[in-house]
Coordinates of C-alpha atoms in Angstrom, one line a residue:
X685 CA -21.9 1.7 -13.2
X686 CA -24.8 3.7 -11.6
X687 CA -24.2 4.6 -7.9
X688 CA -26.2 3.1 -5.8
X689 CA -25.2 5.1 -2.6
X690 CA -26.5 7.8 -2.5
X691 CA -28.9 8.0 0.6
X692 CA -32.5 8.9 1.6
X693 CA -31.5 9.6 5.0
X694 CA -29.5 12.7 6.7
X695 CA -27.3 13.0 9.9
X696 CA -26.0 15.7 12.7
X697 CA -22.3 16.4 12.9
X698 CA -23.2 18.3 16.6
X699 CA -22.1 15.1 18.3
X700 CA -18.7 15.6 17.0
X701 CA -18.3 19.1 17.9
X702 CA -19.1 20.7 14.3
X703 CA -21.5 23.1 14.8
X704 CA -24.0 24.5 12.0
X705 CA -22.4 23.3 9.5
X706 CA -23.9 22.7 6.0
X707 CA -23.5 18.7 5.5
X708 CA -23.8 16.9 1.9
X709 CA -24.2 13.4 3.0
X710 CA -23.3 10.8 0.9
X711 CA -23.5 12.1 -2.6
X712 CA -22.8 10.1 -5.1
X713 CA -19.5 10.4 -7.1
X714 CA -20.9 12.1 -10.1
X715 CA -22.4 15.0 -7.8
X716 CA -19.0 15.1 -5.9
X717 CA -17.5 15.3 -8.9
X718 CA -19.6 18.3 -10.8
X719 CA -18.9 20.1 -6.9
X720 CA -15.6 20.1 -7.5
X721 CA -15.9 21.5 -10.6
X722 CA -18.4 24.2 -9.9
X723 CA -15.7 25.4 -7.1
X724 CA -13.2 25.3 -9.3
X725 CA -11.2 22.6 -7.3
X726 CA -10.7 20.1 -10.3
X727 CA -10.6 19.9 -13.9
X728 CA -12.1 17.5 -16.0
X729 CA -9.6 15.2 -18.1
X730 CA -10.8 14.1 -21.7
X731 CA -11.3 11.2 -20.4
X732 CA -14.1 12.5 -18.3
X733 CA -12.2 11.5 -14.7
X734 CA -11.8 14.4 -12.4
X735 CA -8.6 16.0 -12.6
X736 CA -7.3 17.6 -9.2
X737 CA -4.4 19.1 -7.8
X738 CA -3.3 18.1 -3.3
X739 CA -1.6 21.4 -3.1
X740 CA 1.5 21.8 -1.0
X741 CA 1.4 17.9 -0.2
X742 CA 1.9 15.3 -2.8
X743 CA 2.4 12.4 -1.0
X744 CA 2.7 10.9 2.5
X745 CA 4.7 12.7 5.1
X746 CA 5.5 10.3 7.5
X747 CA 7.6 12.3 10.1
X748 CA 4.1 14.1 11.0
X749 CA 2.1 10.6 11.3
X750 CA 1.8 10.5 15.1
X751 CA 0.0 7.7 17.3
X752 CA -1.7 8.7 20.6
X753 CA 0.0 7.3 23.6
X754 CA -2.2 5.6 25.8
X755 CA -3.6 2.7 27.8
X756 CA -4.4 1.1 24.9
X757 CA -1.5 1.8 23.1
X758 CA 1.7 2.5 25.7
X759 CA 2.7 -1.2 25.9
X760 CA 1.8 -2.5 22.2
X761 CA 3.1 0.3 20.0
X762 CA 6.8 -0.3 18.5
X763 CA 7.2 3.6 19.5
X764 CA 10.2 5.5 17.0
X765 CA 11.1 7.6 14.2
X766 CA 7.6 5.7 12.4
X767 CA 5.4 5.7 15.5
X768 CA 5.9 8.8 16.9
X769 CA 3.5 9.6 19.9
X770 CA 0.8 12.3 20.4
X771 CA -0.4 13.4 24.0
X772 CA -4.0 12.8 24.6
X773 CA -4.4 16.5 26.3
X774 CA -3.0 18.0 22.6
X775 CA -4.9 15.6 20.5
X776 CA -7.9 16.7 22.6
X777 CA -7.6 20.2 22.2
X778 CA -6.0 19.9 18.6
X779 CA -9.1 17.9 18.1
X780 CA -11.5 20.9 19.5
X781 CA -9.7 23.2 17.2
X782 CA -10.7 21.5 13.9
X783 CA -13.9 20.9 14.8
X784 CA -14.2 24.6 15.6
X785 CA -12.7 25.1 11.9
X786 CA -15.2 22.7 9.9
X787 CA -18.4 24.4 12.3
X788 CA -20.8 26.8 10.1
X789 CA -18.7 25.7 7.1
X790 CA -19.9 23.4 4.1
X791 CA -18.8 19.8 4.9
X792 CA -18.9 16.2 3.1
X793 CA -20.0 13.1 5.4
X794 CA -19.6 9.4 3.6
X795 CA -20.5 6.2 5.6
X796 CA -18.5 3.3 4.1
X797 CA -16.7 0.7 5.5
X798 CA -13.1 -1.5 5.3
X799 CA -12.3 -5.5 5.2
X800 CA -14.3 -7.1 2.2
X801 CA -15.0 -10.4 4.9
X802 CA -18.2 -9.3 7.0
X803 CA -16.4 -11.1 9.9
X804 CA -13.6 -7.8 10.0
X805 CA -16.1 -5.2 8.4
X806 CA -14.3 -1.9 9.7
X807 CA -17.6 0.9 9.4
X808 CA -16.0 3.7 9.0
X809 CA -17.9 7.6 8.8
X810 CA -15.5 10.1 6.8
X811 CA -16.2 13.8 7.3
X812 CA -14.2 15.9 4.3
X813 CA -14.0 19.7 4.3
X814 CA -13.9 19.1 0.3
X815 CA -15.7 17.4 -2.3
X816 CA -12.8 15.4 -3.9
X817 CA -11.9 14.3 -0.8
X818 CA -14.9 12.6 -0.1
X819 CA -15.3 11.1 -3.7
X820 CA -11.9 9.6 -3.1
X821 CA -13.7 7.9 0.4
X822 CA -16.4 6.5 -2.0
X823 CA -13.6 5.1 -4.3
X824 CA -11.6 3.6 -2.2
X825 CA -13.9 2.0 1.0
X826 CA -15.8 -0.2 0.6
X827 CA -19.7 1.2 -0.1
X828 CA -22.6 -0.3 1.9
X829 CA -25.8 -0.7 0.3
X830 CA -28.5 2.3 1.1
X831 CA -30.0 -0.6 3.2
X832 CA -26.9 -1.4 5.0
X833 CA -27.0 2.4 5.5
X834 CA -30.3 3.2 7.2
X835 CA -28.8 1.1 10.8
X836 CA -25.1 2.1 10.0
X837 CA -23.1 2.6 13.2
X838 CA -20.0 3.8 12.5
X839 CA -17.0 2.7 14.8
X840 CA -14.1 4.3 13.3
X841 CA -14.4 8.5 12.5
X842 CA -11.7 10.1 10.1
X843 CA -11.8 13.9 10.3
X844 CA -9.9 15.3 7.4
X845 CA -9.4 19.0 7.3
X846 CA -6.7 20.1 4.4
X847 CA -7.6 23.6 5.1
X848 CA -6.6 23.7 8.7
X849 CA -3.2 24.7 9.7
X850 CA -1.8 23.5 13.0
X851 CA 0.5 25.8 15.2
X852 CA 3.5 23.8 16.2
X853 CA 4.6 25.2 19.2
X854 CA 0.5 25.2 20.7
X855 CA -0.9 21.6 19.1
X856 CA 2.6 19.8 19.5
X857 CA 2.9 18.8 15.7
X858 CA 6.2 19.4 13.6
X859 CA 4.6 21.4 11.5
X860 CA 1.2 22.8 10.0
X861 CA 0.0 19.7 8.8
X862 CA -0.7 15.9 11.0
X863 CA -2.4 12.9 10.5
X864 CA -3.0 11.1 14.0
X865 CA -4.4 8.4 15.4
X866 CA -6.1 8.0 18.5
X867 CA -7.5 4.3 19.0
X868 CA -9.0 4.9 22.3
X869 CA -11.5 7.1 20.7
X870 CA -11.4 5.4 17.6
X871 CA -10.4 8.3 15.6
X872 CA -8.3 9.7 12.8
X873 CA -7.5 13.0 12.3
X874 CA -6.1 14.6 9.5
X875 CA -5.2 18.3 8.9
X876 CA -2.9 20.5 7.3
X877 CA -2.3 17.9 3.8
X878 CA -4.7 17.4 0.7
X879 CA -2.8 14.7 -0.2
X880 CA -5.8 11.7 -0.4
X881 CA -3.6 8.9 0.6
X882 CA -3.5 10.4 4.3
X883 CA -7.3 9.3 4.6
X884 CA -6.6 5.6 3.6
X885 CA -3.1 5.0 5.1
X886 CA -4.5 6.0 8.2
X887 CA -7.3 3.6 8.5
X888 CA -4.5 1.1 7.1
X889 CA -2.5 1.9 10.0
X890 CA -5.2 1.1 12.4
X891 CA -6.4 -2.2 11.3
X892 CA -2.3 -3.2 11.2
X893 CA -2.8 -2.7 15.2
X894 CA -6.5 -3.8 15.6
X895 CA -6.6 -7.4 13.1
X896 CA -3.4 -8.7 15.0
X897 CA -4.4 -7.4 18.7
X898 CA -7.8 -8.6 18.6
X899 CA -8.6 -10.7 15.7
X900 CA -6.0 -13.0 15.0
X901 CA -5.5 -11.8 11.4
X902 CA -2.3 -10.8 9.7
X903 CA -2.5 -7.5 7.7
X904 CA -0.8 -7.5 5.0
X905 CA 0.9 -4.3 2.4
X906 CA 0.1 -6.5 -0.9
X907 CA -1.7 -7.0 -3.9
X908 CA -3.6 -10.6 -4.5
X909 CA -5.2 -12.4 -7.3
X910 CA -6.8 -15.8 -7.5
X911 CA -6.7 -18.5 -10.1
X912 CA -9.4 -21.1 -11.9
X913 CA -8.1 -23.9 -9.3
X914 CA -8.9 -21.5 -6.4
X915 CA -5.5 -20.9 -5.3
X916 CA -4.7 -17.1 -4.1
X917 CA -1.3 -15.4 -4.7
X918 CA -0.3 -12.3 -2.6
X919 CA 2.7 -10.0 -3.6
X920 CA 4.5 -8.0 -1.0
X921 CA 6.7 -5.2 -2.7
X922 CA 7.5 -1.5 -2.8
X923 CA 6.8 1.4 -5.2
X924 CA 8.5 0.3 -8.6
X925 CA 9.3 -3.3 -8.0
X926 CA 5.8 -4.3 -10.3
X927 CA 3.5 -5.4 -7.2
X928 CA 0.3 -3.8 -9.6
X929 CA 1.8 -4.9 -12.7
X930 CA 2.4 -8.3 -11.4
X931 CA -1.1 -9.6 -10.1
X932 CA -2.9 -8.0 -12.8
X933 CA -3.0 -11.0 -14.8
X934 CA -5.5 -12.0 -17.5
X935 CA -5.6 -15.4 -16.4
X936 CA -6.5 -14.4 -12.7
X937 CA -8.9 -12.7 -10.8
X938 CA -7.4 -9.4 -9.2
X939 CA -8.7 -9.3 -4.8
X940 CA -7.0 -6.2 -4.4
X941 CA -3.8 -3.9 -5.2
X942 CA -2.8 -2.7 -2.3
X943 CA -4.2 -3.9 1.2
X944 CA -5.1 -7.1 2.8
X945 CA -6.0 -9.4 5.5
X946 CA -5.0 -13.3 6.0
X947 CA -7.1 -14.2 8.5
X948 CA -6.9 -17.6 11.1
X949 CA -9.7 -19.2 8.7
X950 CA -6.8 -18.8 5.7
X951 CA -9.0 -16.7 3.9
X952 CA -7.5 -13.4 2.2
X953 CA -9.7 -10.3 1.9
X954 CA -9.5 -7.1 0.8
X955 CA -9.6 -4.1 3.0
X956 CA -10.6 -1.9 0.2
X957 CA -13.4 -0.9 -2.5
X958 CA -10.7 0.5 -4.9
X959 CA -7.5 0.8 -6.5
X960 CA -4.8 4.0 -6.0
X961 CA -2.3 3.4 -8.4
X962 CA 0.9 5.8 -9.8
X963 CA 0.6 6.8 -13.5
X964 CA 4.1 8.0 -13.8
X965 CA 5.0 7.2 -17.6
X966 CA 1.2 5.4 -17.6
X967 CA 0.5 4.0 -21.3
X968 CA -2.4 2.0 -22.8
X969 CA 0.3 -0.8 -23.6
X970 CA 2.1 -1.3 -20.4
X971 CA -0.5 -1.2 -18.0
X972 CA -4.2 -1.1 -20.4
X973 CA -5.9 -2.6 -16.8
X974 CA -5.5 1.2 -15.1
X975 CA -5.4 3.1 -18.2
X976 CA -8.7 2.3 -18.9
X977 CA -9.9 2.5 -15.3
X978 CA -9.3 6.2 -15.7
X979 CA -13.3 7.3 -16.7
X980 CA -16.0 8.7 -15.1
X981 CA -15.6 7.8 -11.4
X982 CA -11.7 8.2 -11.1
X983 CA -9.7 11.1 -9.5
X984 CA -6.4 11.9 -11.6
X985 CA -4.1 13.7 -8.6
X986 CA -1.5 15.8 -9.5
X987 CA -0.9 15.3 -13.3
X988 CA -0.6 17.7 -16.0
X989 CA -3.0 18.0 -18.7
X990 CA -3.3 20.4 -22.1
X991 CA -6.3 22.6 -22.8
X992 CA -8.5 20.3 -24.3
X993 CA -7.7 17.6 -20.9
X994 CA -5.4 14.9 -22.7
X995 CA -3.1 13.8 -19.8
X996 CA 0.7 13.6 -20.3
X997 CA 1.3 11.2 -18.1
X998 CA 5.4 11.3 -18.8
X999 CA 5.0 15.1 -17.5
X1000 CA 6.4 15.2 -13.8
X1001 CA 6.9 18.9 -13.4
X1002 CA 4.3 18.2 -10.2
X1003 CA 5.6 15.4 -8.8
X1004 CA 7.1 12.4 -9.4
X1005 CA 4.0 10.7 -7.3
X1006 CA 0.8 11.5 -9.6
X1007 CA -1.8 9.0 -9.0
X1008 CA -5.6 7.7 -10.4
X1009 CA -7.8 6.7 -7.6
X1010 CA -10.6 4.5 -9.0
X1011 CA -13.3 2.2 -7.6
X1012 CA -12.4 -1.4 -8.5
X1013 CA -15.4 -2.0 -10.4
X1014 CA -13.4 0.0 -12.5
X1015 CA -11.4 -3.0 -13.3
X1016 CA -13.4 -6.2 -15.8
X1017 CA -11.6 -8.8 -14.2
X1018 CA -12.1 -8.9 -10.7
X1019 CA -13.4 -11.6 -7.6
X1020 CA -16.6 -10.7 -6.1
X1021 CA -16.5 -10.6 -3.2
X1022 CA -13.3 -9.3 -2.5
X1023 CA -12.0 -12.7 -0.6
X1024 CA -9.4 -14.9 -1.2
X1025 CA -9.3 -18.9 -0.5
X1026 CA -6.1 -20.9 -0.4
X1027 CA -3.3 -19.0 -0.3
X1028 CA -0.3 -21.1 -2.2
X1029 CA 2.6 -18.7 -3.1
X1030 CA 3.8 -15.8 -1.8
X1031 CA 6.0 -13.6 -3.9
X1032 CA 8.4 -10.9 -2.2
X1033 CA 9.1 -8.2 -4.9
X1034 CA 12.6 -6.1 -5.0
X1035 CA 14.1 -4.3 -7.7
X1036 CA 17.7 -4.8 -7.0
X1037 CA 19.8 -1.8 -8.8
X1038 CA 22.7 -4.0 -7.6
X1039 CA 22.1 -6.8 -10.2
X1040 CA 22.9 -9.5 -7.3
X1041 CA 19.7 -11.3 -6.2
X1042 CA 18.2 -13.9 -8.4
X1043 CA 15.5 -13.5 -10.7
X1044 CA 13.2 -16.0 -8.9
X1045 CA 14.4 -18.4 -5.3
X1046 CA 12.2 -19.9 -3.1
X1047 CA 12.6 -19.1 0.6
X1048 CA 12.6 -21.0 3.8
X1049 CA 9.9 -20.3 6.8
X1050 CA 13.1 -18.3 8.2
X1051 CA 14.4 -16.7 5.3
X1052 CA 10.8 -15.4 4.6
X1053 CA 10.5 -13.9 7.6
X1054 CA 14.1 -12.6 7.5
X1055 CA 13.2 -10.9 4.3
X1056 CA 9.7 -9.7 4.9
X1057 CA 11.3 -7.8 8.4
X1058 CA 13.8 -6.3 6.1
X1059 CA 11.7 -5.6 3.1
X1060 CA 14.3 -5.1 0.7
X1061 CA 14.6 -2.7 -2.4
X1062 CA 16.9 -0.3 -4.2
X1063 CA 16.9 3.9 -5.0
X1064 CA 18.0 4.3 -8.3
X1065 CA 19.7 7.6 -9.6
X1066 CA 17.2 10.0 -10.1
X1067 CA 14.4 8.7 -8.3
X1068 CA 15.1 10.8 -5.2
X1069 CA 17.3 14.4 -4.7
X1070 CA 20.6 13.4 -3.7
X1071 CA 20.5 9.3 -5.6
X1072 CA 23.4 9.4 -7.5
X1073 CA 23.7 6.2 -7.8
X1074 CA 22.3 2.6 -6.1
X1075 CA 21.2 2.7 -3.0
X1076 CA 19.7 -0.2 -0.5
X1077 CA 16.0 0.6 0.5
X1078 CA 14.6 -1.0 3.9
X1079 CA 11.3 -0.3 4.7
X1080 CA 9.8 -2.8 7.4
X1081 CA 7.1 -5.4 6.4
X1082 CA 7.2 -3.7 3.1
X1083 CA 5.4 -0.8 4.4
X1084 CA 7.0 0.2 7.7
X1085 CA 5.3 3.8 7.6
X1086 CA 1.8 1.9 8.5
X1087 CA 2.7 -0.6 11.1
X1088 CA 2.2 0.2 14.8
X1089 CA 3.0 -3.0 16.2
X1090 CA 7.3 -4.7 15.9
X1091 CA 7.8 -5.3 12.8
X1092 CA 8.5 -8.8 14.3
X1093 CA 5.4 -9.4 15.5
X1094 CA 4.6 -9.6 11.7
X1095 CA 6.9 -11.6 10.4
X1096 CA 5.9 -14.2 13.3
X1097 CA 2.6 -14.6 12.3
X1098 CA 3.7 -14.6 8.6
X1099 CA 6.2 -17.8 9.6
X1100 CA 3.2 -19.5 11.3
X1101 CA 0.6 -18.7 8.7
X1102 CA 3.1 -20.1 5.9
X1103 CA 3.7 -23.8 8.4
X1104 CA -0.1 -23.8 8.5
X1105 CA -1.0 -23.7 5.1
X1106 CA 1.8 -25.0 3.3
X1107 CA 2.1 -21.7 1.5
X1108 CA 5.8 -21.0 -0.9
X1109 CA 7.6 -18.0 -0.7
X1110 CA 9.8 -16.9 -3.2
X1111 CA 11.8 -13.8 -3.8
X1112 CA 11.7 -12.3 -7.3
X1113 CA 14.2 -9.5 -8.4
X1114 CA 12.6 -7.1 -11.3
X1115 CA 15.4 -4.8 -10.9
X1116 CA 18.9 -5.7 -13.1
X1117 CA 20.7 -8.5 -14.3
X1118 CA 24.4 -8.6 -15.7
X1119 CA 25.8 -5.8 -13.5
X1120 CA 24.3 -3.2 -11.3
X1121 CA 22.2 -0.5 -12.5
X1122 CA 23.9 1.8 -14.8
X1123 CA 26.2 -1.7 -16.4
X1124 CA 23.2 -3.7 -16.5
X1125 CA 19.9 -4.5 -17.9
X1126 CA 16.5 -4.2 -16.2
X1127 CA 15.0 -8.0 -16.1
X1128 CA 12.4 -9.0 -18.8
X1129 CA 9.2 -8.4 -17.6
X1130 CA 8.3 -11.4 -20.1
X1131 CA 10.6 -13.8 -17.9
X1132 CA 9.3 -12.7 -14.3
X1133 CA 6.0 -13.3 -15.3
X1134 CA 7.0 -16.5 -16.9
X1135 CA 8.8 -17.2 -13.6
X1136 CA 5.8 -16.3 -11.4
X1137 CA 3.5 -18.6 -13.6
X1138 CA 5.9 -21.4 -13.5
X1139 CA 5.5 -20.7 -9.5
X1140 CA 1.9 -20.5 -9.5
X1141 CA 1.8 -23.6 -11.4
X1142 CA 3.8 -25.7 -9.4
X1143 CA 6.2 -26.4 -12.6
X1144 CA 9.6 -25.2 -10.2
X1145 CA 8.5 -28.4 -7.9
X1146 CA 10.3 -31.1 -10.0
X1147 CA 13.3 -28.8 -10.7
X1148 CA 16.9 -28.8 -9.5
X1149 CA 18.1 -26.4 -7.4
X1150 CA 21.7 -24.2 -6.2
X1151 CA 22.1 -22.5 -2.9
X1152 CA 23.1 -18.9 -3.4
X1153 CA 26.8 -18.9 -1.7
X1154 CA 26.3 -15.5 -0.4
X1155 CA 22.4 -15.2 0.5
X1156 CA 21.8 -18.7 1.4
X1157 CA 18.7 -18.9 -1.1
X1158 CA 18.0 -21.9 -3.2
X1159 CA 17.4 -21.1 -7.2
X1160 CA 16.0 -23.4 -9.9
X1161 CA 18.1 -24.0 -12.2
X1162 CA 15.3 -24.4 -15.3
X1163 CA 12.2 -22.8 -15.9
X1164 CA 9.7 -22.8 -18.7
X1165 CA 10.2 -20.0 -21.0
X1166 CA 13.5 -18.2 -18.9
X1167 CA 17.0 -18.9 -20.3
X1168 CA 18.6 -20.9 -18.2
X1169 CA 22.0 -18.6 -17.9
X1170 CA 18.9 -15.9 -16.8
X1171 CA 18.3 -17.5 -13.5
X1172 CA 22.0 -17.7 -12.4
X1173 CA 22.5 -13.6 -11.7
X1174 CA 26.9 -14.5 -11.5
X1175 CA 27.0 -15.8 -14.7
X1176 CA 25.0 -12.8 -16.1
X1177 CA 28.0 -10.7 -15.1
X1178 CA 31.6 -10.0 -17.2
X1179 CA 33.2 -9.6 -14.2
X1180 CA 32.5 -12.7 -11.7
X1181 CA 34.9 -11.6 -9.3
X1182 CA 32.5 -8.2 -9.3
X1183 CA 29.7 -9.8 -8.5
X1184 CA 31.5 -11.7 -5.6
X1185 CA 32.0 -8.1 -4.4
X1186 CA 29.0 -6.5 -4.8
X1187 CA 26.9 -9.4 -3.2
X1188 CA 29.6 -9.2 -0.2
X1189 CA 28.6 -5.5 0.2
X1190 CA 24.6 -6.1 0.0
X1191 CA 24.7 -8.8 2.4
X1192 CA 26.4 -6.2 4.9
X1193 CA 23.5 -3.4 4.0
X1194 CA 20.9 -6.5 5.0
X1195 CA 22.8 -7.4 8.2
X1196 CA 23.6 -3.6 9.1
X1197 CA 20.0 -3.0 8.2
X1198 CA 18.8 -6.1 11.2
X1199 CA 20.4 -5.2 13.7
X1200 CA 18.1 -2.7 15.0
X1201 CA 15.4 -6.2 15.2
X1202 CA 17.9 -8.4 16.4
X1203 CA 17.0 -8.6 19.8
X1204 CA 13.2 -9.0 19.2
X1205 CA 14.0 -11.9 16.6
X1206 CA 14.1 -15.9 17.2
X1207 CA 16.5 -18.1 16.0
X1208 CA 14.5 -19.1 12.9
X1209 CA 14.3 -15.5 11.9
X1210 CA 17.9 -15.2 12.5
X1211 CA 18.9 -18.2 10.5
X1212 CA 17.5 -16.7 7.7
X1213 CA 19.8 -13.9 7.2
X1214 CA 22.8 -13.8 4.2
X1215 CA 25.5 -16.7 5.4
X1216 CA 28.4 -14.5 3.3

């Protein structure tokens, strides 16, 4: 696809404090591309994406992800170990010293913007110290028209400086490198960290506190896709439990992979103009949506490649975390606009190592919200230093790192948007089945997707259905294309008594996990939890 973005016009970085500074304004991604290149900052892979390498940083680092603590934010922020907060003297003066850094320097300036419905548009101007930075902006915002461009006001600035190292004990960061948010000035500043996914997470992060304070709209840490009848289906889930592979589905339209809004009008948008997907162990077979995504236009971050650019994407002598940025034109079979009508079924994705959940149950109001605050996976061995063997994973809202506001605060308006609309929820393990992880299998990805469709097609209606004795969740007891003795994870088991055991132990992990929320959560939420 040709871009269309690159634009006529130019623009002064002097009112942020960059002085003199030699600014590339909007290129489009084929010049960003050959930029990075001609600095020797990237590679070209054979398949003729750009190839680059975040340095020190190859993922998040949450522990330096601070919040400035102000009017705005004192009395709304659920302040912690994930919302740490920032003085507004420090990020002032931290503030002054990149801008100081980036002056007389060669910078990148994008305007683009977030929220695919025009209702929520989020403009949003992105200065980058580097090239590949700011072609990641253009992949993954949304990218006005050069029209739209020649009257943009941006409302949101996002500062990103990899080069610039912070001094702990002067700028009050942990370390060298920060992300932080200030929303009274309507700012994000990055420094420290070439890691891309900084620049996107933060403006996730702020439209988690901004679409729920003053819009009405739940923000969401989910992919979506849309049918032929109209009806939208959202998956909630964390790295490795199949939330990409899931809603890329040839007999839906894909909204978005990763970020969304559900807004009062029960519409679902996407936030984003792109896709940032892991390629660990990537291969034309399992996933031939984002293999072929991975052209002209895409970043490759982190992988390893041979001398004449073929990608082994099984190679994780980098990192675990290597990743493909694309924009989601990218990807044939998409909805245009990004927006969602009609949401119908929501699907909560966990791989549990333990082998106890079922492969598909369908969740009450309470028990949704119960399960979306606790946002439930497993580590398996060798995923992390130290994982030995299963271990419970919690992480808020499925994506605790990103969510300024109580996690109950979410699941509240996730209770009242499911009454509303008449929306299913149903919990679907990908992770094993006949014994924990290690005894076990890994569930067909054949029968979750034959689960999900069954779901999607209202087939599980008619069905009969067993209350889990330990969780409290009902399972069908039939479904088209799934084994019966599938659905039943007990049964899949040699050892029943086991089982009993092991479902005993990860009902105390939930329940040890909720107690930190308990006080903030209403009886319905409550009722939700395991009843074992």
């Amino acid at each position: 696809m040709v871009d269309k973005n690159q634009a006529t016009k130019t623009i002064s970085v002097e009112p942020y404090g960059i002085k003199n500074a030699n600014v590339h304004y909007q290129l489009p991604s084929a010049a960003l591309h050959d930029e990075t290149l001609k600095k020797g900052m990237g590679k070209e892979a054979s398949s003729g994406a750009l190839a680059i390498n975040t340095g020190e940083f190859t993922g998040r680092s949450p522990k330096d992800r601070f919040i400035v603590k102000d009017d705005i934010t004192r009395d709304k922020v659920w302040w912690g170990n994930i919302n740490i907060p920032f003085p507004t003297d420090m990020f002032d003066a931290l503030y002054d010293k990149v801008t100081a850094y980036l002056s007389e320097k060669e910078i990148y300036v994008r305007d683009s913007y977030a929220c695919a419905d025009p209702k929520y548009r989020l403009n949003i101007r992105v200065v980058n110290e580097y090239p590949w930075s700011n072609m990641f902006a253009h992949n993954m915002f949304l990218r006005p028209s050069e029209a739209e461009l020649a009257g943009f006001d941006p409302e949101w600035l996002v500062i990103n400086a990899p080069g610039f190292m912070a001094d702990p004990k002067v700028d009050g960061t942990r370390q060298h490198n920060f992300a932080i948010l200030n929303f009274t000035k309507k700012i994000a500043l990055i420094g420290g960290t070439g890691y891309t996914g900084e620049i996107k997470k933060g403006i996730f992060s702020a439209l988690n506190f901004i679409l729920p304070v003053d819009k009405n709209t739940m923000p969401m840490h989910c992919s979506a896709n849309v049918g032929d009848n109209g009806e939208t289906a959202i998956f909630f889930g964390l790295s490795g439990t199949g939330k990409t592979t899931l809603s890329a589905d040839p007999e839906r339209k894909l909204i978005g992979d990763d970020e969304h809004g559900w807004t009062a009008e029960n519409t679902v948008f996407n936030f984003e103009g792109g896709c940032y997907a892991k390629v660990i162990n990537l291969s034309e077979e399992n996933e031939p949506d984002i293999y072929h995504a991975i052209k002209p236009g895409a970043i490759l971050e982190n992988v390893v490649m041979d001398a004449e650019g073929h990608v082994n994407y099984a190679d994780t002598s980098i990192t675990q975390n290597t990743r493909v940025s694309y924009p989601i034109y990218h990807i044939d079979n998409i909805e245009e606009p990004s927006i969602g009508q009609n949401p119908k079924n929501i699907f909560f994705l966990t791989a549990d190592a333990f082998g106890v959940l079922p492969p598909i149950s369908k969740l009450t109001p309470g028990q949704a919200a119960y399960h979306f605050i606790s946002g439930y996976t497993a580590k398996v061995a060798g995923t992390e230093e130290g994982i030995n063997e299963p271990t419970p994973n919690f992480s808020a809202c499925f994506g605790a790192p990103f969510m300024p506001l109580h996690p109950t605060k979410y699941a509240e308006m996730l209770s009242a948007k499911m009454k509303d609309a008449g929306v299913n929820v149903w919990l679907v393990n990908t992770g094993w089945t006949g014994g924990p992880y290690g005894v076990g299998s890994r569930m067909k990805l054949k029968y979750t997707r034959a689960m999900i469709t069954a779901a999607l097609n209202n087939q599980l209606e008619s069905v009969a259905y067993v209350n889990h004795p330990v969780f409290g969740l009902d399972v069908p007891q039939s479904c088209p294309n799934v084994p019966s003795e599938v659905l039943n994870p007990k049964g899949t088991w040699s050892n029943e008594k086991a089982y009993d055991i092991q479902a005993k132990e990860l009902a105390e992990s939930f329940k040890e996990n909720f107690k930190k929320f308990e006080e903030y959560a209403n009886a319905e939420i409550m009722a939700g939890a395991p009843i074992g």
